[in-house]
Short mmCIF file of C-alpha atoms in Angstrom, two decimals:
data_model
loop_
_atom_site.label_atom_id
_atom_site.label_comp_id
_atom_site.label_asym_id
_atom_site.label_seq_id
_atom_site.Cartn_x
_atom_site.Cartn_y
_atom_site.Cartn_z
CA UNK G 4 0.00 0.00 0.00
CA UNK G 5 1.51 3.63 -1.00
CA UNK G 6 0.96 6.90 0.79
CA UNK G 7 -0.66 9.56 -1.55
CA UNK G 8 0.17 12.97 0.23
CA UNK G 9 -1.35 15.77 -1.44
CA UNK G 10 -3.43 14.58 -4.26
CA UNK G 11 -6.85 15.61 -5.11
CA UNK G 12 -10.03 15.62 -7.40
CA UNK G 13 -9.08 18.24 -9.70
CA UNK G 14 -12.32 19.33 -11.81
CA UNK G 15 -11.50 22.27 -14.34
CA UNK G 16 -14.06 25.07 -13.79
CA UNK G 17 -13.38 28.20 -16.15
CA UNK G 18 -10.10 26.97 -16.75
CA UNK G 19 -9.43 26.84 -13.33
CA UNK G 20 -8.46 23.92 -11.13
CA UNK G 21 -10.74 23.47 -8.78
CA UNK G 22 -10.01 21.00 -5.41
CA UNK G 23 -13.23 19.06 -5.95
CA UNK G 24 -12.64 16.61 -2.63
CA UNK G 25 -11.95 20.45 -0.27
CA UNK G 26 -14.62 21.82 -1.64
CA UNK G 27 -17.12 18.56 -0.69
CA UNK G 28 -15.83 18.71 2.96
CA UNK G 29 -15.78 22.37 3.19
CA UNK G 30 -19.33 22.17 2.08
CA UNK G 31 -20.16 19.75 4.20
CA UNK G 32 -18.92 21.44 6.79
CA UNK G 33 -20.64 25.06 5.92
CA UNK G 34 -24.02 23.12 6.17
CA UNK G 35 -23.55 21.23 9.47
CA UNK G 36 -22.87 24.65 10.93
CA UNK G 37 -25.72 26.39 9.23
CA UNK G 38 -27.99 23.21 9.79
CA UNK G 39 -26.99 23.52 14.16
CA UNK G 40 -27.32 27.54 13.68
CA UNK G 41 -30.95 27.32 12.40
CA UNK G 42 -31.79 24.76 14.98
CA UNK G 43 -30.45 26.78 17.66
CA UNK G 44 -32.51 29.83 16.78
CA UNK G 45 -36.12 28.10 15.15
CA UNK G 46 -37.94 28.67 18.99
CA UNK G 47 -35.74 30.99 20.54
CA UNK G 48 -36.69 31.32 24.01
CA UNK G 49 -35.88 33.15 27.24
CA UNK G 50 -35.18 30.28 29.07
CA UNK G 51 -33.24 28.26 26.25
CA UNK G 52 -33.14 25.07 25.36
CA UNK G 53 -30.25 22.87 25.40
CA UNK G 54 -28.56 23.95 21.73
CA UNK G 55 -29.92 27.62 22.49
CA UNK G 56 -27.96 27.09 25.44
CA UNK G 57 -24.56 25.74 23.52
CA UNK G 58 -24.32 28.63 21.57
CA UNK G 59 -25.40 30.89 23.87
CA UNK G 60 -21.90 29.94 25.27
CA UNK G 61 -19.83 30.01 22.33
CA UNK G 62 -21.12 33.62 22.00
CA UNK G 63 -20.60 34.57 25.26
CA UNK G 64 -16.94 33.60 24.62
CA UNK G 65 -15.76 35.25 21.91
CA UNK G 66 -17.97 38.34 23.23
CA UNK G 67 -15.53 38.37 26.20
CA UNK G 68 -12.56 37.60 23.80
CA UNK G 69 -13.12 40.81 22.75
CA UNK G 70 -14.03 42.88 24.83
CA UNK G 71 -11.15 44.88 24.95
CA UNK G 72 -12.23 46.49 21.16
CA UNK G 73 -14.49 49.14 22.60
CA UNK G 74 -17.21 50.06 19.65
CA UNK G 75 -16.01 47.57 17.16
CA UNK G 76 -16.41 44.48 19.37
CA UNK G 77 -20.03 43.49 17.72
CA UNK G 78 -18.14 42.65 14.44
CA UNK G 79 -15.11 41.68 15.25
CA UNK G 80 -16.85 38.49 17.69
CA UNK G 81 -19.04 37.54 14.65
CA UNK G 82 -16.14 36.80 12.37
CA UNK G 83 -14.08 35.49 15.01
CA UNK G 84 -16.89 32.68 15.86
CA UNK G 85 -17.38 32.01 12.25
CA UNK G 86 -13.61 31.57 12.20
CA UNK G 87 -13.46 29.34 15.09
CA UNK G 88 -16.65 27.15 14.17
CA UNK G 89 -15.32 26.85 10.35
CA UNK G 90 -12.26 25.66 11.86
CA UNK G 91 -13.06 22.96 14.46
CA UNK G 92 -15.43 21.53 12.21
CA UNK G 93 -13.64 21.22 9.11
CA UNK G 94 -10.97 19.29 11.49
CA UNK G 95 -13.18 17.38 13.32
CA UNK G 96 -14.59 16.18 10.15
CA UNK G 97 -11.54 14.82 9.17
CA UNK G 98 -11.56 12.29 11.48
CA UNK G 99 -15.14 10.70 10.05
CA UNK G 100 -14.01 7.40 7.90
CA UNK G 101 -14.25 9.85 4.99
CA UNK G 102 -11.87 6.87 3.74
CA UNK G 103 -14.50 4.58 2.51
CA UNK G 104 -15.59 6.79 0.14
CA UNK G 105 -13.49 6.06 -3.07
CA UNK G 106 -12.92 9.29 -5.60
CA UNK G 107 -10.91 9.17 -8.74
CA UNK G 108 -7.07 10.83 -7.36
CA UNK G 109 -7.28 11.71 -4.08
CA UNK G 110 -9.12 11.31 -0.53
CA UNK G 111 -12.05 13.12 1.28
CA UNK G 112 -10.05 14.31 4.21
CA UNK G 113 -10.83 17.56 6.42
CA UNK G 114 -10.49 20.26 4.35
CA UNK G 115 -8.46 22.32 6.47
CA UNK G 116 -5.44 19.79 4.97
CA UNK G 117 -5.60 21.47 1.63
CA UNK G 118 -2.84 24.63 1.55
CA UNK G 119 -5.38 26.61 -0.60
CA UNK G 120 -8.26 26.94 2.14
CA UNK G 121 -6.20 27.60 4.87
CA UNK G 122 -4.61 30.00 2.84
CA UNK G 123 -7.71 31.92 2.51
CA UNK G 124 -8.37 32.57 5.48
CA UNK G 125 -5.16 33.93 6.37
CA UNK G 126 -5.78 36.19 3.91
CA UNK G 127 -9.17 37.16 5.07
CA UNK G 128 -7.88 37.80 8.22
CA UNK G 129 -5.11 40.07 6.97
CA UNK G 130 -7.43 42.20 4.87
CA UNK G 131 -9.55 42.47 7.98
CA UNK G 132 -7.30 43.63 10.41
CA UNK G 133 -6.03 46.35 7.69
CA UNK G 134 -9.47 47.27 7.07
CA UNK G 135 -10.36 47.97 11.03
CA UNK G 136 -7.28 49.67 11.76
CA UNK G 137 -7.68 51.85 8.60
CA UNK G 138 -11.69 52.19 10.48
CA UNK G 139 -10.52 53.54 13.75
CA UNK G 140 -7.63 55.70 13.18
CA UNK G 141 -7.91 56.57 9.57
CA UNK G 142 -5.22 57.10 7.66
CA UNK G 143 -2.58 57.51 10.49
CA UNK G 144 -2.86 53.29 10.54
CA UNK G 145 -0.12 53.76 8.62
CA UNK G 146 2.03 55.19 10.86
CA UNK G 147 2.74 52.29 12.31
CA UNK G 148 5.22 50.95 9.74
CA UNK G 149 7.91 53.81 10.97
CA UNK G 150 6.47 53.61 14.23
CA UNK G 151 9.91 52.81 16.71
CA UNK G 152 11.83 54.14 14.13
CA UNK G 153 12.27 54.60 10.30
CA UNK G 154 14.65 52.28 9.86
CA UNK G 155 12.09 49.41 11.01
CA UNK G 156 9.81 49.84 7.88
CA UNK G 157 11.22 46.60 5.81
CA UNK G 158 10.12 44.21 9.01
CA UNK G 159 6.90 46.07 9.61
CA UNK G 160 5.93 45.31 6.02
CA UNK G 161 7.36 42.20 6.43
CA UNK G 162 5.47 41.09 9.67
CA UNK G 163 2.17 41.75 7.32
CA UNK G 164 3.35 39.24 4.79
CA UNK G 165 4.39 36.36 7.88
CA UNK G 166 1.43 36.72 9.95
CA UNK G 167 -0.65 34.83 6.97
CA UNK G 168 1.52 32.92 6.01
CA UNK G 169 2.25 31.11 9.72
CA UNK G 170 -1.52 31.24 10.56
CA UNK G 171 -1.86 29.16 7.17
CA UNK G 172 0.78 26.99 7.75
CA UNK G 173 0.04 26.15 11.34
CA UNK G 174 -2.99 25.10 10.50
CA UNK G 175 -2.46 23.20 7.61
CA UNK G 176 0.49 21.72 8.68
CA UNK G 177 -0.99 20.12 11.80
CA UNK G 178 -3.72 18.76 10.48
CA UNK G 179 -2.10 17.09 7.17
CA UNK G 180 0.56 16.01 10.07
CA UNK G 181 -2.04 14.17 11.93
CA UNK G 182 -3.43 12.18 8.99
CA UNK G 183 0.03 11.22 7.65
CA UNK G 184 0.99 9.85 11.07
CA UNK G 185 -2.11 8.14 11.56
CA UNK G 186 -2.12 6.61 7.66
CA UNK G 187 1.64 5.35 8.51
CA UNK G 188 0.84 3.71 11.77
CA UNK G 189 -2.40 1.82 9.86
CA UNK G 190 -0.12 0.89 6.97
CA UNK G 191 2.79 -0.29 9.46
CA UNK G 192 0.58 -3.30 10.14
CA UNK G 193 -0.03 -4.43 6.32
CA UNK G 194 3.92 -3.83 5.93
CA UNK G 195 4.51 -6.15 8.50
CA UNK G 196 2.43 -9.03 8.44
CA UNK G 197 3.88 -10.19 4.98
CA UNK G 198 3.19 -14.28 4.43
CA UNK G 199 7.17 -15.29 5.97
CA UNK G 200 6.08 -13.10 9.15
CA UNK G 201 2.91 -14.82 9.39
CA UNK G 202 4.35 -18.18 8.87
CA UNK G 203 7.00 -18.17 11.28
CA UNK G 204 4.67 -16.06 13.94
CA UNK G 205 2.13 -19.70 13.71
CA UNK G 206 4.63 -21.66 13.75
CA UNK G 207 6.64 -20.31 16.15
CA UNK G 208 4.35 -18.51 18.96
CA UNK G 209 0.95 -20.52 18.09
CA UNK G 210 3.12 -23.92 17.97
CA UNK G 211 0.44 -24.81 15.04
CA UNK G 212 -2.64 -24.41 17.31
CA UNK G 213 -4.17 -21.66 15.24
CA UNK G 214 -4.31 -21.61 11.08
CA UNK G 215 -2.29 -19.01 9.74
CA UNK G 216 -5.31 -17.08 8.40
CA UNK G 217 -6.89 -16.83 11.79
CA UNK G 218 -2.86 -15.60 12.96
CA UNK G 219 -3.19 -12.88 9.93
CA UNK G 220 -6.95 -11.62 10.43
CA UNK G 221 -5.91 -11.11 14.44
CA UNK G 222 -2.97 -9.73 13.32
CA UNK G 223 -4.62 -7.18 11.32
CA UNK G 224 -7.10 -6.65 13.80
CA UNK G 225 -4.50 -5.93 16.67
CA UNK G 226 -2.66 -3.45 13.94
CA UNK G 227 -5.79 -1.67 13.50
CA UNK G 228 -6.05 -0.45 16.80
CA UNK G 229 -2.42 0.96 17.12
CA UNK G 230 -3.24 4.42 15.65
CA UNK G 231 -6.51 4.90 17.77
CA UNK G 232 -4.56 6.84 20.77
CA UNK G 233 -3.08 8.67 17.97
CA UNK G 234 -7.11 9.52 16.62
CA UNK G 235 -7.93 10.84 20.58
CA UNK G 236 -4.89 13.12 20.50
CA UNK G 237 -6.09 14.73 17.03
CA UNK G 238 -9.63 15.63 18.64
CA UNK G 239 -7.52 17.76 21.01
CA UNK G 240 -5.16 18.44 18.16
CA UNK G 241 -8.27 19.87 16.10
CA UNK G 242 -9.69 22.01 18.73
CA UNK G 243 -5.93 23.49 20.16
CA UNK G 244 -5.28 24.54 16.43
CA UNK G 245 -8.69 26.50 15.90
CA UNK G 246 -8.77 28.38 19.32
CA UNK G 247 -4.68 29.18 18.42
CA UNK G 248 -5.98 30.70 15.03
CA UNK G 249 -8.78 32.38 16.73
CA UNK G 250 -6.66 33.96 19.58
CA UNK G 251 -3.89 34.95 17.62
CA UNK G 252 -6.72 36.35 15.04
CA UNK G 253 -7.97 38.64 17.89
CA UNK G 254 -4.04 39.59 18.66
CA UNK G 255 -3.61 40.91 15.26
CA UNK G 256 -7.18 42.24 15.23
CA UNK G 257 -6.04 44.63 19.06
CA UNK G 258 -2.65 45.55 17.84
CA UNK G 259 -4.34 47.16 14.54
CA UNK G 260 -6.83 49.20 16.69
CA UNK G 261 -5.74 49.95 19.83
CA UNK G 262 -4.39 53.47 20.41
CA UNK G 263 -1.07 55.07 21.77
CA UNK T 29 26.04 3.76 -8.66
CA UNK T 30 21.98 4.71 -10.48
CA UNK T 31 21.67 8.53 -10.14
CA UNK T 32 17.81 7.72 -9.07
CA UNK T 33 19.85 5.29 -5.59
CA UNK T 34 22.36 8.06 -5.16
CA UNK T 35 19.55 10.40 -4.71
CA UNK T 36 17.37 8.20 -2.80
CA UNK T 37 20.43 8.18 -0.55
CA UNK T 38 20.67 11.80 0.16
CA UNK T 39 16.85 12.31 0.64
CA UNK T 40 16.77 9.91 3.01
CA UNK T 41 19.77 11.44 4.85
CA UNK T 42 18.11 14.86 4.55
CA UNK T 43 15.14 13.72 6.38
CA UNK T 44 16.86 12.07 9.13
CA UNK T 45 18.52 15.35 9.98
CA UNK T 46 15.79 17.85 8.99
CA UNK T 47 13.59 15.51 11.44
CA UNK T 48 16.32 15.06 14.29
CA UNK T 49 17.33 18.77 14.71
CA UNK T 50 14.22 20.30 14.15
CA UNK T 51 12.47 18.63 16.76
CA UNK T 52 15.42 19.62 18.75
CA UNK T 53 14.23 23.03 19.78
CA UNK T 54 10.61 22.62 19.95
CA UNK T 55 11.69 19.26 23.05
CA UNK T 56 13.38 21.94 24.40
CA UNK T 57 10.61 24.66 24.56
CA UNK T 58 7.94 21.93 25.83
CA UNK T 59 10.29 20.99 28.46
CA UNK T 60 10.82 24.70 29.95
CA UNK T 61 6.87 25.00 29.64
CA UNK T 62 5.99 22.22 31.42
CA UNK T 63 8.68 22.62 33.69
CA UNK T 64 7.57 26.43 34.34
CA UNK T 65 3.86 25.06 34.72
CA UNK T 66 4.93 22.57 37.25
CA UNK T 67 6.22 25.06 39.11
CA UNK T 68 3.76 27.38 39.25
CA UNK T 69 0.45 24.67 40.08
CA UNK T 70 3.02 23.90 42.90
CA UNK T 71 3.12 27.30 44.27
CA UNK T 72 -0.19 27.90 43.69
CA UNK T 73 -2.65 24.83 43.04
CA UNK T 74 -6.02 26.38 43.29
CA UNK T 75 -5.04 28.43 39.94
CA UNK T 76 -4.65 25.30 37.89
CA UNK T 77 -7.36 25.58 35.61
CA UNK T 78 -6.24 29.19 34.37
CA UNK T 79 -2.66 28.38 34.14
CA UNK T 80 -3.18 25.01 31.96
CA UNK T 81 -5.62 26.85 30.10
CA UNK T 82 -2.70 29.37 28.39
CA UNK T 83 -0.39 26.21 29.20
CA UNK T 84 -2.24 24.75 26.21
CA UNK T 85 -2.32 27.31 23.50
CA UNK T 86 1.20 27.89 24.16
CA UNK T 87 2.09 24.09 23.96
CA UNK T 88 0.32 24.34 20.47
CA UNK T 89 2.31 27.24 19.06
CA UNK T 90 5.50 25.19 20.03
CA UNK T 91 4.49 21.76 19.01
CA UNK T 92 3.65 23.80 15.39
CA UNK T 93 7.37 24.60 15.03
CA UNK T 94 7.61 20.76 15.18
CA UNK T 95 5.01 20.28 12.44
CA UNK T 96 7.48 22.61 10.18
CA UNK T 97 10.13 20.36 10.34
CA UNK T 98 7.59 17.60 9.97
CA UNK T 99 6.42 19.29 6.86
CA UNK T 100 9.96 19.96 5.07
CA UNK T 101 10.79 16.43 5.51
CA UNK T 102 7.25 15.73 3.76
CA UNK T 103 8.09 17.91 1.07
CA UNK T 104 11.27 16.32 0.52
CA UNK T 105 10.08 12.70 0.35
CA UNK T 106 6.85 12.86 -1.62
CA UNK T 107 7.09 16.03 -3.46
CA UNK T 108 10.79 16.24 -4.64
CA UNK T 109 11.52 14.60 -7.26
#
């Protein structure tokens, strides 16, 4: 069995290439999100209900996140729970046998393992953060690139250029990380039990009690389970990554607006 | 000796050492943290909760630097060619 790293679906749409197996996932995604929102609010209710009452929470949080943004905080907690909720499910639905499901070149996986989507949003949140800094203090947002002194311009640009580009990586990296280590350990097993192994493991250990396809299928079984601690850690894995994006989001978000 | 072996040879040398040292300082940087968090649960235990809390995130932003090194050895063995 190989390892394919990186391959997907490619459709052409308008000449471009379009990342059908992402875009499945990310739509997927998009409408388990909307599909929870819309249940959460049908009978909104003083006293609410139990999903009222989950997102009730997750607002409360990010409303506290950022609470330090004076008159721009409505906004700026919106995007960063759309952020956050995009996030954690798009990773958490990478760990669904998505597997099974057989496309022509390449795997459904979560789509935050595709460079291009996390990519985006990097880049979403950069042209955010200009755009509420240029909001609150006008043009004088761009005084901050000679701000210490003038000879600091080059890594004041340059700061705007690796803020995306480690939020995207992070993210992507982690999550592609945590599929390639969890596709190695369940190929280890298949690259082990070859016939000899099997052979000499009835022979040997079993003394000839057991046939040697009962030896393989337990084998196989045993190997199955090895990367299942691996699966728990990339639950926490999944969530650590969005709430990183989402906090460091807010960072860049304060350090645009706040004032000297 | 094949060009193709020869090359083979020296990607899977450039791994092992992209791998070994750039896990290097990330081992490290855990190891201060959770030495540092020890620490400070030990002085004061009923602020656990709040300390692992940040304990966390920060143990993600390290273990990323990790992933980098992760991802350059990725790079080299399935997309150079």
């Amino acid at each position: 069995m190989e390892l394919h790293i990186g391959e997907h679906y490619i459709t052409k749409l308008f000449g471009l290439d379009v990342h059908m197996d992402t875009l499945i996932t990310l739509w997927t995604a998009m409408g388990i999100i909307l599909f929870f929102s819309i249940l959460a609010v049908y009978k909104i209710n003083i006293v609410p209900n139990k999903i009222q009452g989950v997102f009730e929470k997750i607002v409360t949080l990010f409303v506290g996140l950022t609470k330090d943004l004076g008159k721009e905080q409505g906004m700026s907690a919106l995007i960063l729970m759309c952020i956050f909720l995009l996030i954690i499910v798009s990773n958490l639905l990478g760990q669904l046998p998505l597997k099974l499901i057989h496309l022509n070149g390449g795997e459904l996986a979560s789509p935050t393992n595709d460079l291009n989507m996390t990519a985006a949003l990097a880049v979403f949140v950069l042209i955010y953060y200009i755009y509420k800094g240029i909001k609150s203090k006008g043009l004088s947002y761009f005084k901050h690139y000679i701000e210490p002194v003038w000879f600091m311009t080059p890594f004041n640009i340059l700061e705007d250029f690796t803020r995306p580009l480690t939020l995207a990586l992070r993210l992507f990296a982690n999550i592609l990380a945590g599929e390639i280590l969890i596709m190695v350990l369940m190929v280890l097993i298949s690259a082990l039990l070859t016939p000899q192994a099997v052979h000499n493991l009835a022979s040997d250990i079993f003394f000839g009690i057991l046939p040697e396809s009962w030896v393989h299928n337990i084998g196989l079984f045993l190997g199955s389970l090895l990367p299942l601690p691996l699966m728990f850690f990339e639950l926490f894995v999944a969530f650590i990554q969005a709430l990183v994006f989402t906090l460091l989001t807010s960072a860049y978000i304060q350090s645009a607006v706040q004032k000297h | 000796m094949e060009p193709t072996i020869l090359l083979n040879c020296f990607k899977c040398i450039g791994m092992g050492i992209a791998i070994g040292l750039g896990v290097l300082g990330p081992a490290l940087g855990l190891g201060l943290a959770t030495k540092t968090i020890l620490e400070s649960i030990a002085r004061q235990p009923e602020s656990e909760g709040q300390i692992s809390k940040y304990f966390y995130i920060g143990a993600g932003l390290i273990e990323a630097c990790a992933i980098y090194a992760l991802l350059v050895v990725i790079l080299i063995a399935f997309v150079l060619n």
